[in-house]
Amino acid sequence: MAKNILVCDDAAFMRMMIKDILTKNGYNVVGEAENGAKAVEKYNETKPDLVLMDITMPEMDGIQALKKIKETDAGALVIMCSAMGQQAMVIESIQSGAKDFIVKPFQADRVLEAVKKVVG
């Protein structure tokens, strides 16, 4: 059975790129969000198997969204994505419950490797 994934990034082309990588490899993209607030909303609507979450987004950043999602669903699986390989953000993401971290610009195989590792 295909895993359902929610893609959250403020850049439409990044969402499209991630969606393309995932769908070509048998994953089902159940929703997209352009900011953290929408990500939380969409998570509650779609209950995906996994969330790919950008850190830097308007309204609510990815780390805040991750924390909100974890409040409502402690078992939520989230992989963070960010162009900034900032150590502090990576650490905060992992401490907040993220399962993995992908640095942009990412390679398709790195995205798939992270997704497989987290949801199989």
mmCIF file with all atom_site columns, N, CA and C in Angstrom, residues 3-30:
data_model
loop_
_atom_site.group_PDB
_atom_site.id
_atom_site.type_symbol
_atom_site.label_atom_id
_atom_site.label_alt_id
_atom_site.label_comp_id
_atom_site.label_asym_id
_atom_site.label_entity_id
_atom_site.label_seq_id
_atom_site.pdbx_PDB_ins_code
_atom_site.Cartn_x
_atom_site.Cartn_y
_atom_site.Cartn_z
_atom_site.occupancy
_atom_site.B_iso_or_equiv
_atom_site.pdbx_formal_charge
_atom_site.auth_seq_id
_atom_site.auth_comp_id
_atom_site.auth_asym_id
_atom_site.auth_atom_id
_atom_site.pdbx_PDB_model_num
ATOM 1  N N  . LYS A 1 3  ? 2.305  4.822  0.736  1.00 0.00 ? 3  LYS A N  1
ATOM 2  C CA . LYS A 1 3  ? 2.308  5.680  1.926  1.00 0.00 ? 3  LYS A CA 1
ATOM 3  C C  . LYS A 1 3  ? 1.816  7.071  1.538  1.00 0.00 ? 3  LYS A C  1
ATOM 4  N N  . ASN A 1 4  ? 1.014  7.671  2.421  1.00 0.00 ? 4  ASN A N  1
ATOM 5  C CA . ASN A 1 4  ? 0.491  9.013  2.190  1.00 0.00 ? 4  ASN A CA 1
ATOM 6  C C  . ASN A 1 4  ? 1.415  10.056 2.798  1.00 0.00 ? 4  ASN A C  1
ATOM 7  N N  . ILE A 1 5  ? 1.783  11.039 1.985  1.00 0.00 ? 5  ILE A N  1
ATOM 8  C CA . ILE A 1 5  ? 2.744  12.052 2.426  1.00 0.00 ? 5  ILE A CA 1
ATOM 9  C C  . ILE A 1 5  ? 2.192  13.455 2.222  1.00 0.00 ? 5  ILE A C  1
ATOM 10 N N  . LEU A 1 6  ? 2.431  14.308 3.222  1.00 0.00 ? 6  LEU A N  1
ATOM 11 C CA . LEU A 1 6  ? 2.058  15.723 3.166  1.00 0.00 ? 6  LEU A CA 1
ATOM 12 C C  . LEU A 1 6  ? 3.338  16.513 2.912  1.00 0.00 ? 6  LEU A C  1
ATOM 13 N N  . VAL A 1 7  ? 3.321  17.381 1.899  1.00 0.00 ? 7  VAL A N  1
ATOM 14 C CA . VAL A 1 7  ? 4.491  18.162 1.520  1.00 0.00 ? 7  VAL A CA 1
ATOM 15 C C  . VAL A 1 7  ? 4.281  19.633 1.904  1.00 0.00 ? 7  VAL A C  1
ATOM 16 N N  . CYS A 1 8  ? 5.178  20.168 2.736  1.00 0.00 ? 8  CYS A N  1
ATOM 17 C CA . CYS A 1 8  ? 5.054  21.545 3.218  1.00 0.00 ? 8  CYS A CA 1
ATOM 18 C C  . CYS A 1 8  ? 6.293  22.360 2.879  1.00 0.00 ? 8  CYS A C  1
ATOM 19 N N  . ASP A 1 9  ? 6.106  23.353 2.026  1.00 0.00 ? 9  ASP A N  1
ATOM 20 C CA . ASP A 1 9  ? 7.194  24.248 1.631  1.00 0.00 ? 9  ASP A CA 1
ATOM 21 C C  . ASP A 1 9  ? 6.576  25.524 1.100  1.00 0.00 ? 9  ASP A C  1
ATOM 22 N N  . ASP A 1 10 ? 7.176  26.672 1.420  1.00 0.00 ? 10 ASP A N  1
ATOM 23 C CA . ASP A 1 10 ? 6.602  27.932 0.947  1.00 0.00 ? 10 ASP A CA 1
ATOM 24 C C  . ASP A 1 10 ? 6.864  28.175 -0.535 1.00 0.00 ? 10 ASP A C  1
ATOM 25 N N  . ALA A 1 11 ? 7.818  27.452 -1.117 1.00 0.00 ? 11 ALA A N  1
ATOM 26 C CA . ALA A 1 11 ? 8.109  27.613 -2.544 1.00 0.00 ? 11 ALA A CA 1
ATOM 27 C C  . ALA A 1 11 ? 7.342  26.563 -3.354 1.00 0.00 ? 11 ALA A C  1
ATOM 28 N N  . ALA A 1 12 ? 6.466  27.039 -4.233 1.00 0.00 ? 12 ALA A N  1
ATOM 29 C CA . ALA A 1 12 ? 5.644  26.143 -5.045 1.00 0.00 ? 12 ALA A CA 1
ATOM 30 C C  . ALA A 1 12 ? 6.491  25.179 -5.879 1.00 0.00 ? 12 ALA A C  1
ATOM 31 N N  . PHE A 1 13 ? 7.613  25.667 -6.421 1.00 0.00 ? 13 PHE A N  1
ATOM 32 C CA . PHE A 1 13 ? 8.443  24.783 -7.262 1.00 0.00 ? 13 PHE A CA 1
ATOM 33 C C  . PHE A 1 13 ? 9.092  23.675 -6.434 1.00 0.00 ? 13 PHE A C  1
ATOM 34 N N  . MET A 1 14 ? 9.397  23.947 -5.156 1.00 0.00 ? 14 MET A N  1
ATOM 35 C CA . MET A 1 14 ? 9.964  22.908 -4.285 1.00 0.00 ? 14 MET A CA 1
ATOM 36 C C  . MET A 1 14 ? 8.906  21.842 -3.998 1.00 0.00 ? 14 MET A C  1
ATOM 37 N N  . ARG A 1 15 ? 7.671  22.281 -3.734 1.00 0.00 ? 15 ARG A N  1
ATOM 38 C CA . ARG A 1 15 ? 6.586  21.315 -3.498 1.00 0.00 ? 15 ARG A CA 1
ATOM 39 C C  . ARG A 1 15 ? 6.395  20.443 -4.732 1.00 0.00 ? 15 ARG A C  1
ATOM 40 N N  . MET A 1 16 ? 6.431  21.091 -5.892 1.00 0.00 ? 16 MET A N  1
ATOM 41 C CA . MET A 1 16 ? 6.243  20.369 -7.151 1.00 0.00 ? 16 MET A CA 1
ATOM 42 C C  . MET A 1 16 ? 7.375  19.353 -7.358 1.00 0.00 ? 16 MET A C  1
ATOM 43 N N  . MET A 1 17 ? 8.602  19.771 -7.069 1.00 0.00 ? 17 MET A N  1
ATOM 44 C CA . MET A 1 17 ? 9.762  18.899 -7.233 1.00 0.00 ? 17 MET A CA 1
ATOM 45 C C  . MET A 1 17 ? 9.677  17.679 -6.306 1.00 0.00 ? 17 MET A C  1
ATOM 46 N N  . ILE A 1 18 ? 9.359  17.928 -5.039 1.00 0.00 ? 18 ILE A N  1
ATOM 47 C CA . ILE A 1 18 ? 9.254  16.855 -4.051 1.00 0.00 ? 18 ILE A CA 1
ATOM 48 C C  . ILE A 1 18 ? 8.117  15.900 -4.436 1.00 0.00 ? 18 ILE A C  1
ATOM 49 N N  . LYS A 1 19 ? 6.974  16.490 -4.813 1.00 0.00 ? 19 LYS A N  1
ATOM 50 C CA . LYS A 1 19 ? 5.806  15.716 -5.210 1.00 0.00 ? 19 LYS A CA 1
ATOM 51 C C  . LYS A 1 19 ? 6.143  14.798 -6.390 1.00 0.00 ? 19 LYS A C  1
ATOM 52 N N  . ASP A 1 20 ? 6.882  15.352 -7.331 1.00 0.00 ? 20 ASP A N  1
ATOM 53 C CA . ASP A 1 20 ? 7.307  14.613 -8.514 1.00 0.00 ? 20 ASP A CA 1
ATOM 54 C C  . ASP A 1 20 ? 8.185  13.414 -8.131 1.00 0.00 ? 20 ASP A C  1
ATOM 55 N N  . ILE A 1 21 ? 9.173  13.652 -7.277 1.00 0.00 ? 21 ILE A N  1
ATOM 56 C CA . ILE A 1 21 ? 10.068 12.582 -6.815 1.00 0.00 ? 21 ILE A CA 1
ATOM 57 C C  . ILE A 1 21 ? 9.254  11.483 -6.133 1.00 0.00 ? 21 ILE A C  1
ATOM 58 N N  . LEU A 1 22 ? 8.352  11.892 -5.244 1.00 0.00 ? 22 LEU A N  1
ATOM 59 C CA . LEU A 1 22 ? 7.565  10.926 -4.466 1.00 0.00 ? 22 LEU A CA 1
ATOM 60 C C  . LEU A 1 22 ? 6.588  10.123 -5.319 1.00 0.00 ? 22 LEU A C  1
ATOM 61 N N  . THR A 1 23 ? 5.814  10.819 -6.153 1.00 0.00 ? 23 THR A N  1
ATOM 62 C CA . THR A 1 23 ? 4.803  10.108 -6.954 1.00 0.00 ? 23 THR A CA 1
ATOM 63 C C  . THR A 1 23 ? 5.448  9.154  -7.956 1.00 0.00 ? 23 THR A C  1
ATOM 64 N N  . LYS A 1 24 ? 6.595  9.538  -8.526 1.00 0.00 ? 24 LYS A N  1
ATOM 65 C CA . LYS A 1 24 ? 7.291  8.664  -9.473 1.00 0.00 ? 24 LYS A CA 1
ATOM 66 C C  . LYS A 1 24 ? 7.812  7.408  -8.795 1.00 0.00 ? 24 LYS A C  1
ATOM 67 N N  . ASN A 1 25 ? 7.905  7.454  -7.467 1.00 0.00 ? 25 ASN A N  1
ATOM 68 C CA . ASN A 1 25 ? 8.425  6.313  -6.729 1.00 0.00 ? 25 ASN A CA 1
ATOM 69 C C  . ASN A 1 25 ? 7.366  5.612  -5.889 1.00 0.00 ? 25 ASN A C  1
ATOM 70 N N  . GLY A 1 26 ? 6.111  5.795  -6.296 1.00 0.00 ? 26 GLY A N  1
ATOM 71 C CA . GLY A 1 26 ? 5.023  5.044  -5.688 1.00 0.00 ? 26 GLY A CA 1
ATOM 72 C C  . GLY A 1 26 ? 4.417  5.594  -4.405 1.00 0.00 ? 26 GLY A C  1
ATOM 73 N N  . TYR A 1 27 ? 4.807  6.815  -4.032 1.00 0.00 ? 27 TYR A N  1
ATOM 74 C CA . TYR A 1 27 ? 4.203  7.419  -2.840 1.00 0.00 ? 27 TYR A CA 1
ATOM 75 C C  . TYR A 1 27 ? 3.011  8.261  -3.252 1.00 0.00 ? 27 TYR A C  1
ATOM 76 N N  . ASN A 1 28 ? 2.104  8.472  -2.306 1.00 0.00 ? 28 ASN A N  1
ATOM 77 C CA . ASN A 1 28 ? 0.891  9.216  -2.563 1.00 0.00 ? 28 ASN A CA 1
ATOM 78 C C  . ASN A 1 28 ? 0.958  10.562 -1.833 1.00 0.00 ? 28 ASN A C  1
ATOM 79 N N  . VAL A 1 29 ? 0.978  11.675 -2.580 1.00 0.00 ? 29 VAL A N  1
ATOM 80 C CA . VAL A 1 29 ? 1.010  12.991 -1.936 1.00 0.00 ? 29 VAL A CA 1
ATOM 81 C C  . VAL A 1 29 ? -0.436 13.411 -1.663 1.00 0.00 ? 29 VAL A C  1
ATOM 82 N N  . VAL A 1 30 ? -0.818 13.416 -0.372 1.00 0.00 ? 30 VAL A N  1
ATOM 83 C CA . VAL A 1 30 ? -2.206 13.681 0.014  1.00 0.00 ? 30 VAL A CA 1
ATOM 84 C C  . VAL A 1 30 ? -2.509 15.159 0.231  1.00 0.00 ? 30 VAL A C  1
#
